[in-house]
CSV table of C-alpha atoms in Angstrom, one decimal:
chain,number,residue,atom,x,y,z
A,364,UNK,CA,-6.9,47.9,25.6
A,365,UNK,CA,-3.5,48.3,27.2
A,366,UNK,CA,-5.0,46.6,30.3
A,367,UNK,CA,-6.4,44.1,28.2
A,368,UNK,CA,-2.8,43.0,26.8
A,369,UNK,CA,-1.5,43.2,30.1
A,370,UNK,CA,-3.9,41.0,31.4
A,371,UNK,CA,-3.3,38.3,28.8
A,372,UNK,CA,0.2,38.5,28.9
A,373,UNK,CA,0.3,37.7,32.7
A,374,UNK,CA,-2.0,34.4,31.6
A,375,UNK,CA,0.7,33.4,29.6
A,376,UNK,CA,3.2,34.1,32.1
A,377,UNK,CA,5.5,36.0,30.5
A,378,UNK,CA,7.0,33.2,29.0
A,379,UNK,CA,7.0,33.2,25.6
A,380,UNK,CA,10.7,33.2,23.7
A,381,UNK,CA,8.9,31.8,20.2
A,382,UNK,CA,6.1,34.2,20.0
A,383,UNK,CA,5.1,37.3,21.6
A,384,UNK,CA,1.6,35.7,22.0
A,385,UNK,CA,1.6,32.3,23.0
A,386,UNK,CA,0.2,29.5,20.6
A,387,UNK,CA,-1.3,26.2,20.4
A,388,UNK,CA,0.7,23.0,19.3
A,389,UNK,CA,-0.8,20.0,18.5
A,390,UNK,CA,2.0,16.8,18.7
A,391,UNK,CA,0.8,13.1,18.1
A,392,UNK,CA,2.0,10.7,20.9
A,393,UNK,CA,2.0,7.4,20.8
A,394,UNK,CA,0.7,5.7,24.2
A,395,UNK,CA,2.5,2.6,23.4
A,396,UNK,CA,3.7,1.4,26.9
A,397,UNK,CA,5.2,4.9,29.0
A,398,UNK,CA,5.5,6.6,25.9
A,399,UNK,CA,2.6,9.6,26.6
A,400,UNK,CA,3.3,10.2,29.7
A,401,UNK,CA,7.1,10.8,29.0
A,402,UNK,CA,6.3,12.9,26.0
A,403,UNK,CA,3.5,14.6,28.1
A,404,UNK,CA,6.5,15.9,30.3
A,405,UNK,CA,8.6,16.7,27.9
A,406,UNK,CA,6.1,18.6,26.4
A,407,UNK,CA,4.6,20.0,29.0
A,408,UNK,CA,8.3,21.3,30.1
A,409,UNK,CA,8.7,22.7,26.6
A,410,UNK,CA,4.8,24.8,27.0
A,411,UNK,CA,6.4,25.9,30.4
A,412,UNK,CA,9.7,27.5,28.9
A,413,UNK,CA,7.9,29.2,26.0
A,414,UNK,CA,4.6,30.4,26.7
A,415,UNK,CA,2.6,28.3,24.0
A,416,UNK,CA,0.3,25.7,24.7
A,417,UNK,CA,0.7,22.0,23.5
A,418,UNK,CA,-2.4,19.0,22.5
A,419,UNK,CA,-1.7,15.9,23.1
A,420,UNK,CA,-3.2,14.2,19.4
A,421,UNK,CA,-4.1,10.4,20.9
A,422,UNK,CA,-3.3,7.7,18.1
A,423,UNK,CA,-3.5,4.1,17.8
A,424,UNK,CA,-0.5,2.3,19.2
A,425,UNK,CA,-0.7,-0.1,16.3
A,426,UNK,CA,1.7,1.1,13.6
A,427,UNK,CA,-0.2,0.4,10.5
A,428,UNK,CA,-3.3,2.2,11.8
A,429,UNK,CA,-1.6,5.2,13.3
A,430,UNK,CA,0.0,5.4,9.9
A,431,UNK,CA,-3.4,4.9,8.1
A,432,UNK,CA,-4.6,8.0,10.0
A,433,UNK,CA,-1.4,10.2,9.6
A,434,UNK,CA,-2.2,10.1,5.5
A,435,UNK,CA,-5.6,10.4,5.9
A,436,UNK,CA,-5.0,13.8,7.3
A,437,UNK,CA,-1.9,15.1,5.3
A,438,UNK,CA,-3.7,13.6,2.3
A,439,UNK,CA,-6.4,16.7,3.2
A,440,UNK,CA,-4.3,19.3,3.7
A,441,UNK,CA,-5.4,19.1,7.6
A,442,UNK,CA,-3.2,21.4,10.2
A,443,UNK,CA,-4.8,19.1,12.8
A,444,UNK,CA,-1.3,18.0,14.3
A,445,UNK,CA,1.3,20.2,13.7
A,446,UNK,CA,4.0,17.7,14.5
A,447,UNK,CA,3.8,14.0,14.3
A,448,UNK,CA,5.9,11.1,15.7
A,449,UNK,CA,6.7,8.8,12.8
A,450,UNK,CA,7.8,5.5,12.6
A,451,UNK,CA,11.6,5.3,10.7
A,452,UNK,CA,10.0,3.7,7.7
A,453,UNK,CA,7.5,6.5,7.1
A,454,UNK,CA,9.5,9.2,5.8
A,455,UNK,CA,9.7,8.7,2.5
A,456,UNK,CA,5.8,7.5,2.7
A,457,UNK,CA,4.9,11.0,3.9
A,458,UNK,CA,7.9,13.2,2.9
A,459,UNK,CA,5.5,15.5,0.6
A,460,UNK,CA,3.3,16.6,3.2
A,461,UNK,CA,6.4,17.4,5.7
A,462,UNK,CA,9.1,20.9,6.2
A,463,UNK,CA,11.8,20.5,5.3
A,464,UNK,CA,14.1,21.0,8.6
A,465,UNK,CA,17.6,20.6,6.6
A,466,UNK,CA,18.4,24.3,7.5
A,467,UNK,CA,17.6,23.9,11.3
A,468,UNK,CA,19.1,20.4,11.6
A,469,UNK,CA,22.5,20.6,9.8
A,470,UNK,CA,24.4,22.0,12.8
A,471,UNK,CA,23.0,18.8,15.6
A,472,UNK,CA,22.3,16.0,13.1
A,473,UNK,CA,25.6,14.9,12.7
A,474,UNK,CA,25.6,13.8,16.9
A,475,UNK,CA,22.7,11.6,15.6
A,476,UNK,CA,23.4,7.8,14.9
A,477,UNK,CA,24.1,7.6,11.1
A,478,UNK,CA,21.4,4.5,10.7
A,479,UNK,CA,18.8,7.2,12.3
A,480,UNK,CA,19.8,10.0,10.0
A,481,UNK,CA,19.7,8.0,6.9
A,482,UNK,CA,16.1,7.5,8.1
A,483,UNK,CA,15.1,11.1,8.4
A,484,UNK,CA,16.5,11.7,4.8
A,485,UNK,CA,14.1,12.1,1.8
A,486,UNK,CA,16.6,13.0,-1.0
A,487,UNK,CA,19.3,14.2,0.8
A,488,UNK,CA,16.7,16.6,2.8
A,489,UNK,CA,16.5,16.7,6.3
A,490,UNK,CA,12.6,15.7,6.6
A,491,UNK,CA,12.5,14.6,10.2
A,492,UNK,CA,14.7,14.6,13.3
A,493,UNK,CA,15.0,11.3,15.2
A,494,UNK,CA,14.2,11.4,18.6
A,495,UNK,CA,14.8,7.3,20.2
A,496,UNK,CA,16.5,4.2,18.3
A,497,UNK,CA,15.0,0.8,18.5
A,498,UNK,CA,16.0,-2.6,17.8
A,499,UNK,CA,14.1,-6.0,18.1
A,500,UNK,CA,15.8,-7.4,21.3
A,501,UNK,CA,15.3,-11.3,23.3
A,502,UNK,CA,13.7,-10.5,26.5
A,503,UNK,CA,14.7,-13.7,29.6
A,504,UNK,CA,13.9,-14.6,32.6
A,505,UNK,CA,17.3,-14.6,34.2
A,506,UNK,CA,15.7,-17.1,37.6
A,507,UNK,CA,14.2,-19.1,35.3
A,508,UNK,CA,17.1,-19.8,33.3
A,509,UNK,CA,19.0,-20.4,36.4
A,510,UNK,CA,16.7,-22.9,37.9
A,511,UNK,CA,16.3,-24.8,34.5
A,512,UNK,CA,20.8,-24.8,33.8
A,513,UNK,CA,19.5,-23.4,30.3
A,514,UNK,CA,22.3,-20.8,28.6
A,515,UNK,CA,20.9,-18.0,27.0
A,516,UNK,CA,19.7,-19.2,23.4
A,517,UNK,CA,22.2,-18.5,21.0
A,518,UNK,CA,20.2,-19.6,18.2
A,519,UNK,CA,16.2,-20.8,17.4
A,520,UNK,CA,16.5,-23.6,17.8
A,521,UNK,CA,18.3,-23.3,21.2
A,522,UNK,CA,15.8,-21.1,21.8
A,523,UNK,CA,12.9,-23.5,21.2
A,524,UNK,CA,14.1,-26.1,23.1
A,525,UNK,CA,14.7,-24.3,26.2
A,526,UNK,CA,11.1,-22.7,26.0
A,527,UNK,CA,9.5,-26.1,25.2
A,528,UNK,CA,11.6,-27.4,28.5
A,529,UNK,CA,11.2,-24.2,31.0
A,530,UNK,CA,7.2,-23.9,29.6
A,531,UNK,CA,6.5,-27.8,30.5
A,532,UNK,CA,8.3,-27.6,34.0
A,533,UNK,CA,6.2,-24.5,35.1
A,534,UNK,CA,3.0,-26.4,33.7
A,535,UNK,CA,3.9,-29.2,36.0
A,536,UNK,CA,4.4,-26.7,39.1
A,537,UNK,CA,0.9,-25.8,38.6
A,538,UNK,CA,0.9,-22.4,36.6
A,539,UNK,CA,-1.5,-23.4,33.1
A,540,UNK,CA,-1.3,-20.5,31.8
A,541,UNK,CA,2.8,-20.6,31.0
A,542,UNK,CA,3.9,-19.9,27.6
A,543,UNK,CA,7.5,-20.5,26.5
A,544,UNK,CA,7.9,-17.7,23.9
A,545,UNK,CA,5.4,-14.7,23.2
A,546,UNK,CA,5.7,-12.2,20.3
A,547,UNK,CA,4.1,-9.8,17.9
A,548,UNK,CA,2.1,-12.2,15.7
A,549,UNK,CA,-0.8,-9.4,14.2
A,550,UNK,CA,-1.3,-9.0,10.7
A,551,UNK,CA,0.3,-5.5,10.8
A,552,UNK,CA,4.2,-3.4,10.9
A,553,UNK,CA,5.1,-5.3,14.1
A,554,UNK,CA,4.9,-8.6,12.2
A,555,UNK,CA,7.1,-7.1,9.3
A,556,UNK,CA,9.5,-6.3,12.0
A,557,UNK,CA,9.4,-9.8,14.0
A,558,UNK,CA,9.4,-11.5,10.4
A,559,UNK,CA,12.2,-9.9,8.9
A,560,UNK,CA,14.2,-10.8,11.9
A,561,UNK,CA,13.4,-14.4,11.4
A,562,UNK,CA,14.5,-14.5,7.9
A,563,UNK,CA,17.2,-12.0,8.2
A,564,UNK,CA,18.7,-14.7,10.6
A,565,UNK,CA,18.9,-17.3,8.8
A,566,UNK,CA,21.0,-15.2,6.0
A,567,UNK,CA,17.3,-15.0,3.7
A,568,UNK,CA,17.6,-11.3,2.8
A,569,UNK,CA,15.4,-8.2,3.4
A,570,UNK,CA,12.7,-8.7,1.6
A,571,UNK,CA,14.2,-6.6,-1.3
A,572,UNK,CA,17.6,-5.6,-1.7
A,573,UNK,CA,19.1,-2.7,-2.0
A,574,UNK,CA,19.2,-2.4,-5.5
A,575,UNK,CA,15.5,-3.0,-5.5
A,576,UNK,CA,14.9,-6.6,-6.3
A,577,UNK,CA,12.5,-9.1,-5.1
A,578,UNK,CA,14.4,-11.3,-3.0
A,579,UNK,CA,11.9,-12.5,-1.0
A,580,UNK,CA,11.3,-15.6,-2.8
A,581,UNK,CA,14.2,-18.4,-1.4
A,582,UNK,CA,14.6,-21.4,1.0
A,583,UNK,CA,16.6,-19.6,3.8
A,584,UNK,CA,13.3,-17.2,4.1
A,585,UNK,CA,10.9,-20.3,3.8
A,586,UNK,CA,12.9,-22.5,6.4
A,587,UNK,CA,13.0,-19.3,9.1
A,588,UNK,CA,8.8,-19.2,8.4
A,589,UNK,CA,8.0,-22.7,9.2
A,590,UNK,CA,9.8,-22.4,12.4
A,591,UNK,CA,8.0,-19.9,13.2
A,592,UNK,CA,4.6,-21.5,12.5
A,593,UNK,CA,5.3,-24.7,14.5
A,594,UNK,CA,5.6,-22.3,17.1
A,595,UNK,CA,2.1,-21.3,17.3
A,596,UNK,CA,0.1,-23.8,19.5
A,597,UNK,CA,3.3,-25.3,21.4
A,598,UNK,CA,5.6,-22.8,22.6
A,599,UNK,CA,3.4,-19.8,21.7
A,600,UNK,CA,-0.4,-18.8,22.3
A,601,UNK,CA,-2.4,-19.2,19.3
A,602,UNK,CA,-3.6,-15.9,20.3
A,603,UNK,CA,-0.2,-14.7,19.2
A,604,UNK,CA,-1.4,-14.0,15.7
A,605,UNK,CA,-3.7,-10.9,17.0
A,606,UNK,CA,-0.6,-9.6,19.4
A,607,UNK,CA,1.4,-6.4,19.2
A,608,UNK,CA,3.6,-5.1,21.6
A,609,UNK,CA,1.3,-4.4,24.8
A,610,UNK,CA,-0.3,-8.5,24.6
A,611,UNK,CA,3.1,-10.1,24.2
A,612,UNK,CA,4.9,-7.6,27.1
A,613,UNK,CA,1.1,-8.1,29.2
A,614,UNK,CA,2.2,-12.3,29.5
A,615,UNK,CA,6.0,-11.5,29.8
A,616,UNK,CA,5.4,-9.5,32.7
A,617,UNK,CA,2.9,-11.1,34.1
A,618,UNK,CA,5.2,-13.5,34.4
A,619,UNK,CA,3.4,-16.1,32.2
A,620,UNK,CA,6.5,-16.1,29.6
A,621,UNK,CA,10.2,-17.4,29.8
A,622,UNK,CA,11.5,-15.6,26.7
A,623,UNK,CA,9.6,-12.4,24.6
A,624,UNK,CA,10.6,-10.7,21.5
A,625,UNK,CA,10.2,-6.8,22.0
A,626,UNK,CA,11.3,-3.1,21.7
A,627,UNK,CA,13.6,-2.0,24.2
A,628,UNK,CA,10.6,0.4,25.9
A,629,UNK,CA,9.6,-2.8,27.9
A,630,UNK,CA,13.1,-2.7,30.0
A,631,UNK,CA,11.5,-0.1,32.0
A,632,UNK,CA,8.1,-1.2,32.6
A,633,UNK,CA,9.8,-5.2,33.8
A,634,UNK,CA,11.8,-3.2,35.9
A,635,UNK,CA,8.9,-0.7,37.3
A,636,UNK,CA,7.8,-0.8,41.3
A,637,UNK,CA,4.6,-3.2,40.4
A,638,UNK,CA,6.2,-5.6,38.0
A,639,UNK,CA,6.1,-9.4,39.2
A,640,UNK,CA,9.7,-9.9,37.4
A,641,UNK,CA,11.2,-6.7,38.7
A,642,UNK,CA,15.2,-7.8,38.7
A,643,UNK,CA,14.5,-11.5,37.2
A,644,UNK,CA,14.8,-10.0,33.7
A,645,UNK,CA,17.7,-10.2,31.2
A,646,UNK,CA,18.3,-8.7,27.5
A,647,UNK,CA,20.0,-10.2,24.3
A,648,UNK,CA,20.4,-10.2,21.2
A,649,UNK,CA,17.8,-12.2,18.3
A,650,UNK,CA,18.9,-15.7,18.1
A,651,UNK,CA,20.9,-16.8,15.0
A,652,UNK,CA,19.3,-18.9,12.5
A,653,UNK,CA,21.7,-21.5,12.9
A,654,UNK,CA,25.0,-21.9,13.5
A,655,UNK,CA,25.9,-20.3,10.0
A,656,UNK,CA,23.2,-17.3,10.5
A,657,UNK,CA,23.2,-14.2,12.0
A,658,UNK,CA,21.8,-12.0,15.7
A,659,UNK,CA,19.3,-9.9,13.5
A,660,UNK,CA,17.2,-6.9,15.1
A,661,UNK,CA,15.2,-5.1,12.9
A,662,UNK,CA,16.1,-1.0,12.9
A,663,UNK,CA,13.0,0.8,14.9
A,664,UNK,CA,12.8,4.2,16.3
A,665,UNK,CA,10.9,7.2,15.8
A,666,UNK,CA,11.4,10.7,14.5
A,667,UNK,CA,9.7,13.6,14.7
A,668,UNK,CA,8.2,16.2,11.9
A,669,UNK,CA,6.6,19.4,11.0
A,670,UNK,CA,3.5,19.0,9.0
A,671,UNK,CA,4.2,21.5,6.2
A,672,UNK,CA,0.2,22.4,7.0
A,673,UNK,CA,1.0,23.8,10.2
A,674,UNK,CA,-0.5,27.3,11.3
A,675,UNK,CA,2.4,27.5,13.3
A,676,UNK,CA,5.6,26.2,11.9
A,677,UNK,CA,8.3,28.2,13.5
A,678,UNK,CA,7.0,27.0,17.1
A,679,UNK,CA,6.2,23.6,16.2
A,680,UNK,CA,10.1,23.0,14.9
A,681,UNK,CA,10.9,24.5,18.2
A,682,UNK,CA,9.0,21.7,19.5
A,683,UNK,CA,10.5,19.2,17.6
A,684,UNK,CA,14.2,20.4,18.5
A,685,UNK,CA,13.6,20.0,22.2
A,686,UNK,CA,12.4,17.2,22.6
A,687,UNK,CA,15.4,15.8,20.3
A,688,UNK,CA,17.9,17.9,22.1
A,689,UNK,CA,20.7,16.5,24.4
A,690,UNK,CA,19.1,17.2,27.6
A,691,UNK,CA,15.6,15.7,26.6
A,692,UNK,CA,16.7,12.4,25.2
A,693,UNK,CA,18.5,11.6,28.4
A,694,UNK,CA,15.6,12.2,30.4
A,695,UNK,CA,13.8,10.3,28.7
A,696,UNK,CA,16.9,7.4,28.7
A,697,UNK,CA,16.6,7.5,32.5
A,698,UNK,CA,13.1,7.8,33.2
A,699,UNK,CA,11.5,5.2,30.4
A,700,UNK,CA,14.1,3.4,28.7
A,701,UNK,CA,14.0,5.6,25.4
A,702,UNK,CA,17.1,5.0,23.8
A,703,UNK,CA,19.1,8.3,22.6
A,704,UNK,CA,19.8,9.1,19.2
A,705,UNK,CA,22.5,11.2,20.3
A,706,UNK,CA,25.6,9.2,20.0
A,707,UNK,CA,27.3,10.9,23.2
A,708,UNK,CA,24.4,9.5,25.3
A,709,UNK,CA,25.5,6.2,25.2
A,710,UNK,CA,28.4,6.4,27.6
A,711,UNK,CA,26.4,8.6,30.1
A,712,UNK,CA,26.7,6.9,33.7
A,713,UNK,CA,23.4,8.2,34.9
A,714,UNK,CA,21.7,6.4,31.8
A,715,UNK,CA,24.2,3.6,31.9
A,716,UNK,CA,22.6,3.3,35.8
A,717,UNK,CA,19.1,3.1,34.9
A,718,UNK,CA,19.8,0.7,32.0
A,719,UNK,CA,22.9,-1.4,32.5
A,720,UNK,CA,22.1,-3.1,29.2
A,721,UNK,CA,22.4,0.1,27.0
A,722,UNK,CA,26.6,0.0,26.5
A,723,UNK,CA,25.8,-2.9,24.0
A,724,UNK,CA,22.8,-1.1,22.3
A,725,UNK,CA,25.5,1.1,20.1
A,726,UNK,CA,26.4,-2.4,18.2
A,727,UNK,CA,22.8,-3.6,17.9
A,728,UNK,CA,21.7,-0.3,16.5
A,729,UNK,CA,24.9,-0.2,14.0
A,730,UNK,CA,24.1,-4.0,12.9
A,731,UNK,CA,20.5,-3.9,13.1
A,732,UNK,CA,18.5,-4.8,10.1
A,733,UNK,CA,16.6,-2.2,8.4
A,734,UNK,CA,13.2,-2.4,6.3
A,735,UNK,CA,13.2,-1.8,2.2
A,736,UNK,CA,11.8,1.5,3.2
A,737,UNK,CA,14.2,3.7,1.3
A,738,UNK,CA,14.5,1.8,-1.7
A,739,UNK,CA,10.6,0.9,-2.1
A,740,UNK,CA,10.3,4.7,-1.2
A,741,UNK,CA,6.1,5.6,-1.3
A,742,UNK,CA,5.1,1.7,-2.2
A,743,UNK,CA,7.0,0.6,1.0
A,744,UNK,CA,4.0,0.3,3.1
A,745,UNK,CA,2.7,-1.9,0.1
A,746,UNK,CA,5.7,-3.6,0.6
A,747,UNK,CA,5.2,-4.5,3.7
A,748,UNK,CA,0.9,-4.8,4.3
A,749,UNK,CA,1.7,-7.7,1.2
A,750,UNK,CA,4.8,-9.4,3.4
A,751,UNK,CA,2.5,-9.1,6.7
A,752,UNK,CA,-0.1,-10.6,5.2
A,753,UNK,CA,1.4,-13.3,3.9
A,754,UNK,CA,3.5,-14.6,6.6
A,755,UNK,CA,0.1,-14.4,8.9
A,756,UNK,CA,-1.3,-16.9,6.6
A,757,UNK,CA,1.7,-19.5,7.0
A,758,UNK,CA,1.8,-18.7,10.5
A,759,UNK,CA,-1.9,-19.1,10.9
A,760,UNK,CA,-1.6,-22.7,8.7
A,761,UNK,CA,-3.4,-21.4,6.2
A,762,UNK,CA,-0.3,-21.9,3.5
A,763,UNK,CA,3.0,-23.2,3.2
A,764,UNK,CA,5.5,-21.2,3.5
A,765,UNK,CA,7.0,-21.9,-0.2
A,766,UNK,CA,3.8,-21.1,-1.6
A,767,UNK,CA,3.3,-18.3,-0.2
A,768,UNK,CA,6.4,-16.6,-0.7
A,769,UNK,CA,5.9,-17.4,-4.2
A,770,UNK,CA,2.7,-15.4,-4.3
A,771,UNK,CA,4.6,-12.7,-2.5
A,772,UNK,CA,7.4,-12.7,-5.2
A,773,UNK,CA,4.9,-12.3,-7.7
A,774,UNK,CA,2.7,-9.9,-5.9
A,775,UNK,CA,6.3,-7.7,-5.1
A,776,UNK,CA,6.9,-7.7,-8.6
A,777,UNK,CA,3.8,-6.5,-9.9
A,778,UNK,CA,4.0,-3.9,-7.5
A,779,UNK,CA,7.4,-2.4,-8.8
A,780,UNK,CA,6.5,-2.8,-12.2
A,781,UNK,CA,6.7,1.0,-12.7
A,782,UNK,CA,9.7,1.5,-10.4
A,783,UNK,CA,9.4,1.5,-6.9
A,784,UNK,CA,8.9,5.1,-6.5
């Protein structure tokens, strides 16, 4: 027998600092641009250092399906994934079937950026730890710009008439294919996202306040959805209303696109070795909706969590705090474009090298719009399936916008007629 647990014990390595016997963690990933294969080496560097073993869960990359899946499971009871990456608006949506970190994140989680914080909070518990910040950011092509003598489009209108003039010019030289503007158009979370920026913008609200009303229903919102919808079909792809991420950054960086709406995970992937716009590529803020609006990004980012249905919670939120610790996020800065949580990070030279653009990220993230998610709390993602929905049907020209935001007021309301949580 003593042979035995020697001979399992050199398997293992003799690694193991979490457990005398090594374990099995299961992590969800999501494969949205580089993101598994830069968690695959973090955690992969983490199974190294400890002894244990870690799955890689697959999942869908778009939001409202990976987030479909995540409460099917928790809603069993299922220790399938012992740690899941979650979206910022999520927390409160799954926050019953999560542990409860406070204890083992009190002493880090004030290096953390407050806006990312007040996301992993469920009633003043520490339910998650955040792991990278993201904001809805204007993606250029810096040559094209220069060849046209357009300026950087300070608002959407500006922006609109320099895609309309750099899209017919390219068409001319030959290349059919050339869209002006692509973005996430789907009938799912990256819509709520692109959508709230619009109306955000052009001063229209959040959808609902803070104080939990409907504000939904008002011209500033209705104005920022037609102009979205006349761009479908002339500066946009029709196909834009089935994109998320991967479809509008596939045209970008194909170089089909002068401008594209996206997360900041794209930087490194314009920039990689077989990208046609390596070094033609600039970053900005949203446009303003008009000259009395506002640059809008709507708060992303993921956290990470400890299914309370884990077999192996102790190991799991050992997990979880490496691949949020110092050392990890600016790995993952450097090497894809993940942008830290860890306030610190963001006067680091070696990530300030591989993304010159991340200096102005600190003000983005601190002014950056965020969803209704904590005052809607566990309706939020009725919230926003009814807001999706409805601006796909204006932007698909199936309703006016007035009449439709109308319905959604009403809708809204029914919705919070027994309090929002």
């Amino acid at each position: 027998m003593s042979r035995l647990i020697a001979s399992l014990a050199a398997a293992a390595g003799l690694l193991a600092t979490t457990s005398a016997w090594g374990v099995e963690i299961s992590i969800s990933c999501s494969a949205l641009g580089k993101e598994y294969e830069i968690c695959k080496q973090g955690v992969d560097a983490w199974a190294a250092k400890t002894g244990n073993t870690v799955k890689i869960v697959s999942t869908p990359n778009s939001a409202t399906e990976r987030l479909a899946l995540f409460q099917q499971l928790l809603a069993a009871g299922a220790g399938d994934i012992d740690v899941f990456q979650i979206d910022v608006v999520w927390t409160g949506t799954l926050g019953n079937h999560l542990l409860d970190l406070t204890s083992k994140g009190q002493a880090i989680i004030g290096d953390h950026l407050p806006a990312m914080v007040e996301t992993s909070r469920v009633e003043g518990k520490l339910m998650a730890i955040p792991w990278f910040a993201d904001a809805g950011l204007l993606y250029y092509r810096k040559d094209l710009l220069d060849k046209y003598k357009r300026p950087v489009p300070e608002t959407w209108a500006d922006l609109g008439e320099t895609a309309r003039l750099i899209q017919e010019g390219e068409r001319k030289e030959g290349k059919a294919d050339f869209w002006g503007y692509t973005w996430q158009g789907r009938a799912y979370e990256g819509l709520t996202t692109n959508a709230l920026e619009w109306v955000a913008s052009h001063n229209g609200g959040t959808i609902v306040d803070e104080k939990g009303e409907v504000t939904i229903e008002n011209p500033k919102a209705a104005e920022a959805l037609k102009a979205a919808a006349g761009w479908v079909g002339t500066i946009t792809p029709e196909g834009v209303l089935n994109y998320t991420e991967e479809e509008a950054r596939g045209i970008f960086q194909a170089g089909n696109a002068a401008f594209m709406r996206n997360w900041p995970y794209a930087w490194a992937l314009a920039q990689g070795g077989d990208s046609t716009i390596k070094d033609k590529v600039g970053i900005a803020p949203l446009p303003k909706g008009g000259a009395d609006g506002r640059h809008a990004g709507t708060l992303g980012g993921q956290l990470l969590a400890v299914s309370k249905y884990s077999k192996n919670t102790d190991a799991a939120t050992d997990l979880v705090m490496y691949l949020t610790s110092e050392a990890e996020q600016k790995r993952r800065a450097v090497a894809g474009s993940f942008n830290p949580t860890i306030v610190s990070l963001y006067s680091d030279t070696d990530i300030s090298r591989a993304n010159p653009f991340i200096g102005d990220l600190v003000d983005v993230f601190s002014n950056a719009v965020a969803r209704p998610a904590t005052v809607t709390g566990q309706n939020y993602n009725k919230v926003s399936t009814e807001f999706f929905n409805a601006v796909h049907q204006v932007l698909s020209k199936k309703s006016d916008p007035s009449q439709a935001l109308n319905r959604l007021d009403r809708d809204l309301k029914r919705i919070k007629r027994n309090g929002w949580q």
